[in-house]
PDB file of C-alpha atoms in Angstrom:
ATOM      1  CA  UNK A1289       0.000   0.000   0.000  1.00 56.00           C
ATOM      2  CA  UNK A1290       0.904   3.492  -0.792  1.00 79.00           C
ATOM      3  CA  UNK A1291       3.436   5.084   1.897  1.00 81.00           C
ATOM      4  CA  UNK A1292       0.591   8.335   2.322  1.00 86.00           C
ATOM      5  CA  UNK A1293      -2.284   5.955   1.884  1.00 86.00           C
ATOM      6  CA  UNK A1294      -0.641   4.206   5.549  1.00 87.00           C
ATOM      7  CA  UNK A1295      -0.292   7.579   6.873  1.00 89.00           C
ATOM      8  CA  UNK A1296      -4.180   8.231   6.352  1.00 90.00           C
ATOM      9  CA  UNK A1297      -5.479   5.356   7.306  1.00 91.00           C
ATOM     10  CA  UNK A1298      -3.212   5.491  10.715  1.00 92.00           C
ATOM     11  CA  UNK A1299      -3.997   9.031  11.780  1.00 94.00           C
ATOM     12  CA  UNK A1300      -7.343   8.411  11.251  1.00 94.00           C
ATOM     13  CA  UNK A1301      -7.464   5.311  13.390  1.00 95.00           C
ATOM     14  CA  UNK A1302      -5.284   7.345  16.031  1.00 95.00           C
ATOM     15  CA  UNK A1303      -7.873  10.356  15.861  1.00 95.00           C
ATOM     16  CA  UNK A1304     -10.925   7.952  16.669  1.00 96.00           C
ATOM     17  CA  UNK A1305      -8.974   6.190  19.531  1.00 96.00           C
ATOM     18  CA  UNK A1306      -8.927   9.467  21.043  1.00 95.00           C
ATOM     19  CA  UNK A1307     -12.669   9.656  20.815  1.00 96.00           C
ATOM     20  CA  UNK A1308     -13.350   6.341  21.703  1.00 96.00           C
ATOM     21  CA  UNK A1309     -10.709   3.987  21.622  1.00 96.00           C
ATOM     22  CA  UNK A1310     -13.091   0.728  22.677  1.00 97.00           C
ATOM     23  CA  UNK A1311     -15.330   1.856  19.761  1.00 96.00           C
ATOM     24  CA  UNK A1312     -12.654   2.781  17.156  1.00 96.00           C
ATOM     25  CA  UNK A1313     -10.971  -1.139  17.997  1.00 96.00           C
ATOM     26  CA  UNK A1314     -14.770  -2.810  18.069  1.00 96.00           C
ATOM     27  CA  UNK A1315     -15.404  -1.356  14.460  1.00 95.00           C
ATOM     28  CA  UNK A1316     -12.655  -2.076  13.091  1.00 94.00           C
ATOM     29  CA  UNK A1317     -12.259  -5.445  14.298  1.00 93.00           C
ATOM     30  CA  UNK A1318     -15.732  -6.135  13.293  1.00 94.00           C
ATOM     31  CA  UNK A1319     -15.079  -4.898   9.676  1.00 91.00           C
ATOM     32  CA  UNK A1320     -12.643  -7.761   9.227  1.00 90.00           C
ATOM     33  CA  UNK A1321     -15.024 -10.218  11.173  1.00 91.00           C
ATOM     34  CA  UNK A1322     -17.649  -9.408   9.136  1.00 89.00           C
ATOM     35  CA  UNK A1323     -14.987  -9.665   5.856  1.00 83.00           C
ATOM     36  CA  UNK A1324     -16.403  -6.090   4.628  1.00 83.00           C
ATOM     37  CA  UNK A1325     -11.997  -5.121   5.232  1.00 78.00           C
ATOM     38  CA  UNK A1326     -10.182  -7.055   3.474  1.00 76.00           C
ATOM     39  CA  UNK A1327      -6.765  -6.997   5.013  1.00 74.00           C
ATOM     40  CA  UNK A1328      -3.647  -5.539   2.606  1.00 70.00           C
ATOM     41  CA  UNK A1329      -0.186  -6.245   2.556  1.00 71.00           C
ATOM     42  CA  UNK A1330       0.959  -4.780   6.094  1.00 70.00           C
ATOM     43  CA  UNK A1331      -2.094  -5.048   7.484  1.00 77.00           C
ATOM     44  CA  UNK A1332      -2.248  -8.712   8.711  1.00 80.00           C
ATOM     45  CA  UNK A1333      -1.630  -7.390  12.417  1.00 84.00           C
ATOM     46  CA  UNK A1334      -5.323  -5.697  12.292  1.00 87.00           C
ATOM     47  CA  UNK A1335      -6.527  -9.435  12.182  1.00 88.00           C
ATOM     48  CA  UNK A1336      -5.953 -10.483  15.685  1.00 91.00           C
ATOM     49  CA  UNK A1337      -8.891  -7.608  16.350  1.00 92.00           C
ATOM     50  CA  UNK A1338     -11.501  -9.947  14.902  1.00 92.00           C
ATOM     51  CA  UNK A1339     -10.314 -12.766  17.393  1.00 93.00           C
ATOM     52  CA  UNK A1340     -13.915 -13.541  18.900  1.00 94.00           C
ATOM     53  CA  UNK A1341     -12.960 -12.975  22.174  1.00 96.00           C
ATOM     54  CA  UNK A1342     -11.202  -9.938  21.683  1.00 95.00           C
ATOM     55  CA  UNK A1343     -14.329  -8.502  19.488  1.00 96.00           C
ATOM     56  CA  UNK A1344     -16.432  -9.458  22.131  1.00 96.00           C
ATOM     57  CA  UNK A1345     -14.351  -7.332  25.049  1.00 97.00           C
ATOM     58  CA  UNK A1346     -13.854  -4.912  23.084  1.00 96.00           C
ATOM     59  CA  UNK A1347     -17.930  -4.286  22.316  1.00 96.00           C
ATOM     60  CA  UNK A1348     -18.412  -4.853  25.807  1.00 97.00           C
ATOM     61  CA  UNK A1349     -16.211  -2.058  26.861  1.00 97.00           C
ATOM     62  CA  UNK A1350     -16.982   0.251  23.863  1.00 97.00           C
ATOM     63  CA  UNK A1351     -21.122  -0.362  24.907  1.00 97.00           C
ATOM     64  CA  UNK A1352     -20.088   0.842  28.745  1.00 96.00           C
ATOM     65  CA  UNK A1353     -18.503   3.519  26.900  1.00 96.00           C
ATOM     66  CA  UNK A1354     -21.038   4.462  25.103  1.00 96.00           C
ATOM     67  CA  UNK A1355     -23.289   4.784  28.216  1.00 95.00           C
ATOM     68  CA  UNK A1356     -21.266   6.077  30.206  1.00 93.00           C
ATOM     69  CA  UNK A1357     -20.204   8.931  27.896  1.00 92.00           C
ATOM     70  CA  UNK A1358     -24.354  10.299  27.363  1.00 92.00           C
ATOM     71  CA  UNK A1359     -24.241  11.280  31.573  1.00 89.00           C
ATOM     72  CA  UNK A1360     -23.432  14.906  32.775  1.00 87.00           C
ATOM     73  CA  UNK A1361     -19.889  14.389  34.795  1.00 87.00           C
ATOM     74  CA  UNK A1362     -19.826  10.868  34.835  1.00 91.00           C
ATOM     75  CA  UNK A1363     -18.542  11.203  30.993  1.00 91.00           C
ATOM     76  CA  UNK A1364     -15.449  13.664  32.143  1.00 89.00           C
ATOM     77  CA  UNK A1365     -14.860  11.149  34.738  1.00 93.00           C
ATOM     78  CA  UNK A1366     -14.181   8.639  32.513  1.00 95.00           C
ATOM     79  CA  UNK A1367     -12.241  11.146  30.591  1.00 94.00           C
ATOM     80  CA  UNK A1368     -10.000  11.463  32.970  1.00 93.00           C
ATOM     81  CA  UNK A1369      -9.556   7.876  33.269  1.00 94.00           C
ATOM     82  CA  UNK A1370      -8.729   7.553  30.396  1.00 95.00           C
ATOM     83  CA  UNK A1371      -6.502  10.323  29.764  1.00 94.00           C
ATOM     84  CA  UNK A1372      -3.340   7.675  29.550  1.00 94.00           C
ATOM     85  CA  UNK A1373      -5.018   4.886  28.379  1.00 96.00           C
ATOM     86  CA  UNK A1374      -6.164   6.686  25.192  1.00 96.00           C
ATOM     87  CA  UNK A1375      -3.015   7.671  24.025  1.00 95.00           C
ATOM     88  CA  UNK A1376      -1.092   4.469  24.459  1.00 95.00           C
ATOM     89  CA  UNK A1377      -4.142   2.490  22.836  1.00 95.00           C
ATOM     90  CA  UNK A1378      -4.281   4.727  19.960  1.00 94.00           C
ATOM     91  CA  UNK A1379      -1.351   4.562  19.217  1.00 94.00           C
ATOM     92  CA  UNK A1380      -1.236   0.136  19.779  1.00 93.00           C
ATOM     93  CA  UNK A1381      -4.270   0.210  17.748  1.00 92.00           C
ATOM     94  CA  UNK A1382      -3.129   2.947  14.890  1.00 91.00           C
ATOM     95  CA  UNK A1383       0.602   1.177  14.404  1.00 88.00           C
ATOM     96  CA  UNK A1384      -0.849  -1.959  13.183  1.00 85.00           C
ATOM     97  CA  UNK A1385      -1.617  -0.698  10.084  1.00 86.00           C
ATOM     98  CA  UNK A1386       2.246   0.231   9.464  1.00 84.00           C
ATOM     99  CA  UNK A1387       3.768  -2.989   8.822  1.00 74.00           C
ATOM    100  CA  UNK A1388       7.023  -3.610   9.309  1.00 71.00           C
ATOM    101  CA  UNK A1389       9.282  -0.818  10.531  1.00 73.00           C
ATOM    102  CA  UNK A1390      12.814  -0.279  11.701  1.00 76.00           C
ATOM    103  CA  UNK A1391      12.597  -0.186  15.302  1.00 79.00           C
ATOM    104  CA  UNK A1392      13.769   3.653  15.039  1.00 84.00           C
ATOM    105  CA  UNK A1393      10.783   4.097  13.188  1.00 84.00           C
ATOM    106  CA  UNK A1394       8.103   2.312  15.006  1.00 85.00           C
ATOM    107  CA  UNK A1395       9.395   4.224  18.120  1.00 89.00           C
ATOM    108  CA  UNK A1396       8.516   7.772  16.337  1.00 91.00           C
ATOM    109  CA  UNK A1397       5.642   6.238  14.743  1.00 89.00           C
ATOM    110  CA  UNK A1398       4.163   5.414  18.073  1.00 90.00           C
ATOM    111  CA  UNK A1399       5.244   8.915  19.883  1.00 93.00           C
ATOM    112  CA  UNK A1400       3.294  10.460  16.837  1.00 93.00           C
ATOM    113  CA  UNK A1401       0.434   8.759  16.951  1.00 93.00           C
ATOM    114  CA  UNK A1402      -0.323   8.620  20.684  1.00 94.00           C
ATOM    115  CA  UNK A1403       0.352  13.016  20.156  1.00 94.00           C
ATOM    116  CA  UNK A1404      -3.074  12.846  17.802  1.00 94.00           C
ATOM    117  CA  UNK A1405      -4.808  10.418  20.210  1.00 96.00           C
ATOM    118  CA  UNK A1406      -4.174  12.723  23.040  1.00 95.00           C
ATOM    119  CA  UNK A1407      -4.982  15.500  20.636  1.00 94.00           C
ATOM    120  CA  UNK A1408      -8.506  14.870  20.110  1.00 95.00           C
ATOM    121  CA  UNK A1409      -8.879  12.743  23.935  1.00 95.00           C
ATOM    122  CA  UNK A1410      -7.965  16.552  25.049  1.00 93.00           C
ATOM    123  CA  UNK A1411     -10.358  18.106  22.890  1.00 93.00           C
ATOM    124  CA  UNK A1412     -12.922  15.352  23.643  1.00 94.00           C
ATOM    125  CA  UNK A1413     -12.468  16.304  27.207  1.00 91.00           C
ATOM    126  CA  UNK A1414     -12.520  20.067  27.338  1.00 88.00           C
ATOM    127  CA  UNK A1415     -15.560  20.233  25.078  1.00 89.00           C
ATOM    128  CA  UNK A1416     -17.451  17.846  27.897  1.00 88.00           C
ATOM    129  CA  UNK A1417     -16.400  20.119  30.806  1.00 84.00           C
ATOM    130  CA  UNK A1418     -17.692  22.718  29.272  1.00 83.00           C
ATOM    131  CA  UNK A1419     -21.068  21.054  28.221  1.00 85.00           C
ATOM    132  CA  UNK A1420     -21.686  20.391  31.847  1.00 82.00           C
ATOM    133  CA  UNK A1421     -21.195  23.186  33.085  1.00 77.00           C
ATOM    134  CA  UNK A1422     -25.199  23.362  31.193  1.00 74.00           C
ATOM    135  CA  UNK A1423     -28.088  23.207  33.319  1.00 70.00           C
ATOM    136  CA  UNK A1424     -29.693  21.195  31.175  1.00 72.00           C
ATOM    137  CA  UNK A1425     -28.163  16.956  30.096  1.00 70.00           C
ATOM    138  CA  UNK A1426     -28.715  16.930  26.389  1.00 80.00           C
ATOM    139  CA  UNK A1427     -26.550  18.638  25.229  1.00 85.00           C
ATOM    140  CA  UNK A1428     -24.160  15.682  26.745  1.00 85.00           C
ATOM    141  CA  UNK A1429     -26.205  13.484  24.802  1.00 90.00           C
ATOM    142  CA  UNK A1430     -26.584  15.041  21.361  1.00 92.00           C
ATOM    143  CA  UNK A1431     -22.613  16.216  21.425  1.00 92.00           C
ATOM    144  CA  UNK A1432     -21.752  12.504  22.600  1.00 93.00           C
ATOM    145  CA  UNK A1433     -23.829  10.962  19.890  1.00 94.00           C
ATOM    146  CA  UNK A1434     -21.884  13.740  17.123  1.00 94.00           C
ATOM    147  CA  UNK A1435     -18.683  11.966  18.609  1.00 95.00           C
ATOM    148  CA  UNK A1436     -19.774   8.524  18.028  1.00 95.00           C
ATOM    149  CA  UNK A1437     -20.794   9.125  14.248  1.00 96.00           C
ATOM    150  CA  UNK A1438     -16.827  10.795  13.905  1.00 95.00           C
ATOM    151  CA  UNK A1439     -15.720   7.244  14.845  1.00 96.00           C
ATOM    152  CA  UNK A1440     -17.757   5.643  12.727  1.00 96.00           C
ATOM    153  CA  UNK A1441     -16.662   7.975   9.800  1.00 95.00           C
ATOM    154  CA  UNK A1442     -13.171   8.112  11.191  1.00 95.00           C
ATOM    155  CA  UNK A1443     -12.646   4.247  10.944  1.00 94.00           C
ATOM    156  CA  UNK A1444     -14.546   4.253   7.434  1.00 94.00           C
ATOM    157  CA  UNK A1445     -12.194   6.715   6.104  1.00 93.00           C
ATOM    158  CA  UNK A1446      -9.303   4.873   7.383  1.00 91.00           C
ATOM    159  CA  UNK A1447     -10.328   1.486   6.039  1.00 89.00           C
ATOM    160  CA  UNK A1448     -12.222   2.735   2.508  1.00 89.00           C
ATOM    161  CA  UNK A1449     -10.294   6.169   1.756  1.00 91.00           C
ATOM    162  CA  UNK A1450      -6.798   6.268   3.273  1.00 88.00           C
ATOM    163  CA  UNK A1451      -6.055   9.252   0.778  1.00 91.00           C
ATOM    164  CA  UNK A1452      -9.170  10.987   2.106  1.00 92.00           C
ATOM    165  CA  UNK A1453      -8.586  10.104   5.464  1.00 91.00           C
ATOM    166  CA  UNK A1454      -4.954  11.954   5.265  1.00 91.00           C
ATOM    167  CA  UNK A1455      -6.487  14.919   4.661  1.00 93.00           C
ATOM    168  CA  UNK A1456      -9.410  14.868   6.805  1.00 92.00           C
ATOM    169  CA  UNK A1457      -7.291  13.538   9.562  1.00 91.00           C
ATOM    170  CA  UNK A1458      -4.989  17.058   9.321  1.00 92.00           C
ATOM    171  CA  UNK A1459      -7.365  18.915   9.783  1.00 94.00           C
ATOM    172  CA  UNK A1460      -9.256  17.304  12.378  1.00 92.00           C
ATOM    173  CA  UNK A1461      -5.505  17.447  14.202  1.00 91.00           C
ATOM    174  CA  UNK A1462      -5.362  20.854  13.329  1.00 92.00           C
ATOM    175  CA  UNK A1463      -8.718  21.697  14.748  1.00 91.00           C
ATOM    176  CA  UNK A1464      -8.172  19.548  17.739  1.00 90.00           C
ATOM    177  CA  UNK A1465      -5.202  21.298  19.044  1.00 90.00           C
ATOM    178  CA  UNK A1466      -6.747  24.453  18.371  1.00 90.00           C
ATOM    179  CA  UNK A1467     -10.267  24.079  20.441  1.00 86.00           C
ATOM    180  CA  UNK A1468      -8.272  22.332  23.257  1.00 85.00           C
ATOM    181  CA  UNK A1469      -6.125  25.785  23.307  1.00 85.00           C
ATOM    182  CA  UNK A1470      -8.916  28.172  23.238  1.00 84.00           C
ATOM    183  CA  UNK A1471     -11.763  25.594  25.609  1.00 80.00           C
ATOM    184  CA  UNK A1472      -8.804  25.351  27.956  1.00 74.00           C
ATOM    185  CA  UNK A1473      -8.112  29.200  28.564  1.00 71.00           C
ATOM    186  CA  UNK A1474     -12.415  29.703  28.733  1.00 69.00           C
ATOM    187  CA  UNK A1475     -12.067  26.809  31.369  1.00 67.00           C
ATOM    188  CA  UNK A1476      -9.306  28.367  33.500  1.00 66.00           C
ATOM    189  CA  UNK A1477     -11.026  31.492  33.147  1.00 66.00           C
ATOM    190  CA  UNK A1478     -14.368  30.301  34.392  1.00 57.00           C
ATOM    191  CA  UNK A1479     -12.904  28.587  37.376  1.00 57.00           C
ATOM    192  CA  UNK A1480     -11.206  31.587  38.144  1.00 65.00           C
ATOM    193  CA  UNK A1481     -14.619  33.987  38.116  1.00 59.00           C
ATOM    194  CA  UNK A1482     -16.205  30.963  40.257  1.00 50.00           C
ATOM    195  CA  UNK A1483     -13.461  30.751  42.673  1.00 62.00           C
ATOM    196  CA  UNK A1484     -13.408  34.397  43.131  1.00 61.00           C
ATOM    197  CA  UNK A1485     -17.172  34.681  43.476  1.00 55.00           C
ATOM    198  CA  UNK A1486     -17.254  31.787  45.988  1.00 54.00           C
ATOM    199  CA  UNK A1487     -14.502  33.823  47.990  1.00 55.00           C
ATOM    200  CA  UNK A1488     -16.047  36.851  48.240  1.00 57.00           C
ATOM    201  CA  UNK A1489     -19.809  35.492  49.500  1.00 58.00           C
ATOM    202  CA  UNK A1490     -17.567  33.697  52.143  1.00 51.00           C
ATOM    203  CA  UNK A1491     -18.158  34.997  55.728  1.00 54.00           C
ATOM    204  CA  UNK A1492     -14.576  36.074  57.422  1.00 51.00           C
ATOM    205  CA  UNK A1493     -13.794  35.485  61.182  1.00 50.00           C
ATOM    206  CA  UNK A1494     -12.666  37.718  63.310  1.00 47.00           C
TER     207      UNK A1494
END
């Protein structure tokens, strides 16, 4: 397979790990299951995803996910969880579409990829502390359901359009790091007013 066509279809696995890494190894797993991925030359490692019992974990942990992610706080809980695990399993998951590399290069490969996992985990994250910061739960539900349909797409592109998923995947990357930056400083900003509001209504002691 084409060097760039390996590069799409890896940063787009790595950007849906960061999402929902469970998910992101269910569906693609499942796509060779199911034979609708037919596995290229370098891509024999994705098989051992469609090993029955590691399909089944893998739903099972992507379905708590799924649940988990559609309730106000409990969903940036599991964030944080997951704020390691993300990374490393994006970039496990995103490598095996490589093939064989030099162990120089699989080293870099895997620092790169795990960067756009944490990329869009971080962006995942700071988008769902501000959500519930709402009054009102569905906007958890409606932005977590918008996630889920990126990982479907995200895996599609990466197993149907590599090319397309190169360029997608940039930008996505691009606009990750970019509403992390700006969600972060709104975040440290709005603790700040609270904190300072929460000060001065408390009563001092003489």
């Amino acid at each position: 397979m084409d060097t760039l066509a390996v590069i799409g279809s890896a940063l787009a696995l790595s950007l849906a790990a960061g999402l929902s890494l469970y998910g992101a190894a269910f569906l693609l797993g499942l796509a060779v299951r199911l034979e609708w991925l037919r596995l290229a030359p370098g891509w024999e490692p994705v098989a051992v995803l469609a090993d029955p019992v590691v399909l089944t974990v893998a739903g099972v942990l992507a379905a708590i996910e799924f649940l988990a992610d559609k309730i106000p706080w409990l969903d940036s809980a599991w964030d944080a969880v997951h704020t390691v695990i993300r990374p490393i399993g994006g970039a496990l998951l995103a490598s095996r579409v490589l093939g064989g590399l030099s162990p120089e290069a699989e080293v870099i490969a895997f620092l790169l990829l795990g960067g756009a996992t944490f990329a869009t985990h971080a962006a995942k994250a700071s988008v769902r502390l501000v959500v519930n910061a709402s009054p009102e739960p569905f906007s958890n539900v409606l932005v977590s359901l918008f996630e889920n349909s990126l990982v479907v797409g995200a895996v599609w592109l990466a197993v149907s359009h590599p090319f397309l998923a190169l360029g997608a995947g940039l930008l996505a990357l691009a606009l990750a790091v970019a509403a992390t930056a700006w969600l972060f400083g709104r975040t440290v900003r709005a603790l700040c007013g609270l904190w300072g509001r929460v000060a001065w209504r408390a009563p001092t002691t003489r």
